[in-house]
CSV table of C-alpha atoms in Angstrom, one decimal:
chain,number,residue,atom,x,y,z
E,877,GLU,CA,0.0,0.0,0.0
E,878,ALA,CA,1.3,3.4,-1.0
E,879,GLN,CA,1.7,5.5,2.1
E,880,VAL,CA,3.7,8.0,4.2
E,881,THR,CA,4.4,6.7,7.7
E,882,GLN,CA,5.5,8.7,10.8
E,883,ASN,CA,6.8,7.6,14.1
E,884,PRO,CA,6.1,8.1,16.8
E,885,ARG,CA,2.4,9.1,16.6
E,886,TYR,CA,2.4,10.6,20.0
E,887,LEU,CA,5.3,11.9,22.1
E,888,ILE,CA,5.5,13.7,25.4
E,889,THR,CA,9.0,14.9,26.3
E,890,VAL,CA,10.7,17.6,28.4
E,891,THR,CA,12.5,20.7,27.4
E,892,GLY,CA,15.9,20.2,26.0
E,893,LYS,CA,15.8,16.5,25.4
E,894,LYS,CA,16.8,15.8,21.8
E,895,LEU,CA,14.2,13.9,19.7
E,896,THR,CA,13.7,12.7,16.2
E,897,VAL,CA,10.5,12.1,14.4
E,898,THR,CA,10.9,9.7,11.5
E,899,CYS,CA,9.1,9.9,8.2
E,900,SER,CA,9.2,7.3,5.4
E,901,GLN,CA,7.4,7.0,2.1
E,902,ASN,CA,7.2,4.0,-0.3
E,903,MET,CA,6.2,5.8,-3.4
E,904,ASN,CA,9.6,6.8,-4.7
E,905,HIS,CA,8.7,10.5,-4.4
E,906,GLU,CA,11.4,13.1,-4.9
E,907,TYR,CA,9.7,15.8,-2.8
E,908,MET,CA,9.2,15.6,0.9
E,909,SER,CA,8.1,18.2,3.4
E,910,TRP,CA,7.4,18.8,7.1
E,911,TYR,CA,4.6,20.9,8.4
E,912,ARG,CA,3.3,21.9,11.8
E,913,GLN,CA,-0.3,22.4,12.5
E,914,ASP,CA,-1.5,24.8,15.3
E,915,PRO,CA,-5.0,25.9,16.1
E,916,GLY,CA,-6.0,29.0,14.2
E,917,LEU,CA,-2.8,29.0,12.2
E,918,GLY,CA,-3.4,26.2,9.7
E,919,LEU,CA,-0.4,24.3,8.4
E,920,ARG,CA,3.0,26.0,8.2
E,921,GLN,CA,6.0,24.5,6.4
E,922,ILE,CA,9.1,23.8,8.4
E,923,TYR,CA,11.5,22.3,5.9
E,924,TYR,CA,11.3,20.7,2.5
E,925,SER,CA,13.5,18.5,0.3
E,926,MET,CA,13.4,18.4,-3.5
E,927,ASN,CA,15.6,15.3,-3.6
E,928,VAL,CA,18.3,13.4,-1.8
E,929,GLU,CA,20.8,15.7,-0.1
E,930,VAL,CA,18.8,18.8,-1.1
E,931,THR,CA,16.9,20.5,1.7
E,932,ASP,CA,15.6,24.0,2.2
E,933,LYS,CA,13.9,26.1,4.9
E,934,GLY,CA,10.2,26.7,4.9
E,935,ASP,CA,8.3,29.3,6.8
E,936,VAL,CA,9.1,28.2,10.4
E,937,PRO,CA,12.5,26.4,10.4
E,938,GLU,CA,13.9,27.8,13.7
E,939,GLY,CA,14.6,25.0,16.2
E,940,TYR,CA,14.4,22.2,13.7
E,941,LYS,CA,16.8,20.2,11.6
E,942,VAL,CA,16.2,17.7,8.8
E,943,SER,CA,18.3,15.4,6.7
E,944,ARG,CA,17.7,13.6,3.4
E,945,LYS,CA,20.3,10.8,3.0
E,946,GLU,CA,17.9,8.4,1.3
E,947,LYS,CA,15.0,9.1,-1.0
E,948,ARG,CA,12.4,7.4,1.2
E,949,ASN,CA,13.3,8.9,4.6
E,950,PHE,CA,13.1,12.5,5.8
E,951,PRO,CA,13.5,12.7,9.6
E,952,LEU,CA,12.7,15.8,11.6
E,953,ILE,CA,15.1,16.5,14.4
E,954,LEU,CA,14.6,18.8,17.4
E,955,GLU,CA,18.0,19.3,19.0
E,956,SER,CA,16.6,21.1,22.1
E,957,PRO,CA,12.8,21.1,22.2
E,958,SER,CA,11.0,23.9,23.8
E,959,PRO,CA,7.3,24.2,24.9
E,960,ASN,CA,6.5,26.4,21.9
E,961,GLN,CA,7.3,23.4,19.7
E,962,THR,CA,4.3,21.6,21.1
E,963,SER,CA,2.2,20.9,18.0
E,964,LEU,CA,0.9,18.4,15.5
E,965,TYR,CA,3.4,17.6,12.9
E,966,PHE,CA,2.8,16.2,9.4
E,967,CYS,CA,5.2,14.8,6.9
E,968,ALA,CA,4.2,14.8,3.2
E,969,SER,CA,5.6,13.6,-0.1
E,970,SER,CA,4.9,14.1,-3.8
E,971,PRO,CA,6.5,12.9,-7.0
E,972,ARG,CA,7.9,16.4,-7.5
E,973,GLY,CA,6.7,19.9,-6.5
E,974,GLY,CA,4.6,22.1,-8.6
E,975,ALA,CA,1.2,20.7,-9.5
E,976,ASP,CA,1.8,17.3,-7.9
E,977,THR,CA,-0.6,16.2,-5.1
E,978,GLN,CA,1.0,15.9,-1.7
E,979,TYR,CA,0.4,12.7,0.3
E,980,PHE,CA,0.3,13.2,4.0
E,981,GLY,CA,1.3,11.0,6.9
E,982,PRO,CA,-1.0,10.4,9.8
E,983,GLY,CA,0.6,13.1,12.0
E,984,THR,CA,2.7,13.1,15.2
E,985,ARG,CA,1.4,14.9,18.2
E,986,LEU,CA,4.3,16.3,20.2
E,987,THR,CA,4.0,17.8,23.7
E,988,VAL,CA,7.1,19.5,25.2
E,989,LEU,CA,6.8,20.1,29.0
L,61,ALA,CA,5.2,35.2,-2.2
L,62,GLN,CA,1.7,33.8,-2.1
L,63,SER,CA,-0.9,34.0,0.7
L,64,VAL,CA,-4.3,32.4,1.3
L,65,THR,CA,-7.3,33.7,3.2
L,66,GLN,CA,-10.1,31.4,4.2
L,67,LEU,CA,-12.8,33.8,5.1
L,68,ASP,CA,-14.7,31.6,7.5
L,69,SER,CA,-13.0,29.7,10.4
L,70,GLN,CA,-16.2,27.7,11.1
L,71,VAL,CA,-19.2,26.8,9.0
L,72,PRO,CA,-22.2,25.0,10.5
L,73,VAL,CA,-24.7,23.6,8.1
L,74,PHE,CA,-27.6,21.2,8.2
L,75,GLU,CA,-27.4,17.8,6.6
L,76,GLU,CA,-28.5,17.9,2.9
L,77,ALA,CA,-28.1,21.6,2.7
L,78,PRO,CA,-25.7,23.2,0.2
L,79,VAL,CA,-22.4,24.6,1.4
L,80,GLU,CA,-19.7,27.0,0.1
L,81,LEU,CA,-16.3,27.4,1.7
L,82,ARG,CA,-14.6,30.6,0.6
L,83,CYS,CA,-11.0,31.0,-0.3
L,84,ASN,CA,-9.1,34.0,-1.7
L,85,TYR,CA,-5.5,34.1,-2.6
L,86,SER,CA,-2.8,36.7,-3.3
L,87,SER,CA,0.0,36.2,-5.7
L,88,SER,CA,2.0,38.2,-8.2
L,89,VAL,CA,2.5,35.1,-10.4
L,90,SER,CA,0.3,32.4,-11.7
L,91,VAL,CA,-0.5,29.7,-9.3
L,92,TYR,CA,-1.9,26.2,-8.9
L,93,LEU,CA,-4.8,25.9,-6.4
L,94,PHE,CA,-5.7,23.1,-4.1
L,95,TRP,CA,-8.3,22.0,-1.6
L,96,TYR,CA,-7.4,19.5,1.0
L,97,VAL,CA,-9.6,17.9,3.6
L,98,GLN,CA,-8.6,16.7,7.1
L,99,TYR,CA,-11.0,14.3,8.8
L,100,PRO,CA,-10.8,14.0,12.6
L,101,ASN,CA,-7.5,12.5,13.8
L,102,GLN,CA,-6.2,12.0,10.3
L,103,GLY,CA,-3.8,13.5,7.9
L,104,LEU,CA,-4.8,15.7,4.9
L,105,GLN,CA,-6.0,14.3,1.6
L,106,LEU,CA,-6.5,16.0,-1.7
L,107,LEU,CA,-10.1,17.0,-2.6
L,108,LEU,CA,-9.4,18.7,-5.9
L,109,LYS,CA,-6.9,21.0,-7.7
L,110,TYR,CA,-6.9,23.6,-10.4
L,111,LEU,CA,-4.0,23.5,-12.8
L,112,SER,CA,-5.2,25.1,-16.0
L,113,GLY,CA,-8.1,25.0,-18.4
L,114,SER,CA,-11.7,24.8,-17.3
L,115,THR,CA,-12.3,27.0,-14.3
L,116,LEU,CA,-14.8,24.5,-12.7
L,117,VAL,CA,-13.0,21.7,-11.1
L,118,LYS,CA,-14.7,18.5,-9.8
L,119,GLY,CA,-13.2,16.6,-7.0
L,120,ILE,CA,-14.0,13.6,-4.8
L,121,ASN,CA,-17.1,13.1,-2.6
L,122,GLY,CA,-19.2,15.5,-4.7
L,123,PHE,CA,-17.2,18.6,-4.1
L,124,GLU,CA,-16.4,21.1,-6.8
L,125,ALA,CA,-14.6,24.5,-6.9
L,126,GLU,CA,-14.5,27.4,-9.3
L,127,PHE,CA,-11.4,29.4,-10.1
L,128,ASN,CA,-12.1,33.1,-10.6
L,129,LYS,CA,-8.9,34.9,-11.7
L,130,SER,CA,-10.3,38.4,-11.6
L,131,GLN,CA,-11.5,37.9,-8.0
L,132,THR,CA,-8.5,35.7,-7.1
L,133,SER,CA,-10.9,33.2,-5.5
L,134,PHE,CA,-11.2,29.5,-5.4
L,135,HIS,CA,-14.4,28.7,-3.5
L,136,LEU,CA,-15.4,25.1,-2.7
L,137,ARG,CA,-19.0,24.0,-3.0
L,138,LYS,CA,-21.2,21.0,-2.4
L,139,PRO,CA,-24.9,20.9,-3.3
L,140,SER,CA,-25.9,18.6,-0.5
L,141,VAL,CA,-23.7,17.7,2.5
L,142,HIS,CA,-23.6,14.6,4.6
L,143,ILE,CA,-22.7,14.0,8.2
L,144,SER,CA,-19.5,12.4,6.9
L,145,ASP,CA,-18.4,15.7,5.4
L,146,THR,CA,-17.7,17.0,8.9
L,147,ALA,CA,-14.0,17.9,8.7
L,148,GLU,CA,-11.5,20.7,8.3
L,149,TYR,CA,-10.9,22.0,4.9
L,150,PHE,CA,-7.7,23.8,3.7
L,151,CYS,CA,-7.2,25.9,0.6
L,152,ALA,CA,-3.6,26.0,-0.7
L,153,VAL,CA,-1.7,27.7,-3.4
L,154,ARG,CA,1.6,27.2,-5.1
L,155,SER,CA,3.5,29.2,-7.7
L,156,ILE,CA,3.7,27.5,-11.1
L,157,SER,CA,7.2,28.6,-11.5
L,158,GLY,CA,10.2,27.4,-9.5
L,159,ASN,CA,10.3,25.1,-6.6
L,160,THR,CA,8.2,27.1,-4.2
L,161,PRO,CA,6.4,25.8,-1.1
L,162,LEU,CA,2.7,24.9,-0.9
L,163,VAL,CA,1.1,27.7,1.1
L,164,PHE,CA,-2.0,26.8,3.2
L,165,GLY,CA,-4.8,28.9,4.5
L,166,LYS,CA,-5.8,28.6,8.2
L,167,GLY,CA,-8.6,26.2,7.5
L,168,THR,CA,-12.4,26.1,7.7
L,169,ARG,CA,-14.1,23.7,10.1
L,170,LEU,CA,-17.2,22.4,8.5
L,171,SER,CA,-19.7,20.9,11.0
L,172,VAL,CA,-22.7,19.1,9.5
L,173,ILE,CA,-25.7,19.0,11.8
L,174,ALA,CA,-28.3,16.2,11.6
């Protein structure tokens, strides 16, 4: 089944404790992206990647890192999480950018205490 | 840069009534336009998209949207809603040129009342 998977789905952590949220797609898509969703703010892009080893900042990249060493994986790294990073995170992929439909993962709900 | 305004944050509507969810965008270049839907506790999925050609676009689940270039709008409509249409709906735009991000509106929560 074609899908985007994220792990973990739920995570509660404490300020400053490094964490990684994994994202994997099995559709051979070139484009991958991370969003955060906050009430009243919609989805805001954190980082995106046009292909392996190519990443770029979105609208809200501060406090996040990403890497794209393989086509299928695009992990999101929070080196020192803070409470303002409490949010619902979505990974998405598409064949390329432009007009292509983005396929979203199920989301990761992160709480930073 | 592009921006999207969804004019209504919440829209309650009775079952089998028609609904329109409004979306206006701003861009100095031509754009692709999208509507995504998010059902409770799920990720987003594409409802429909406008790339070019006919300004009336039909999507899944009986939804359609009309692109109006002069009014920079892309309103979503359904003639008769069902309880199962209760969800959050996001309008999004993307420039047709270059590798630019997909920009989302803040969403409209559609609540269908029995």
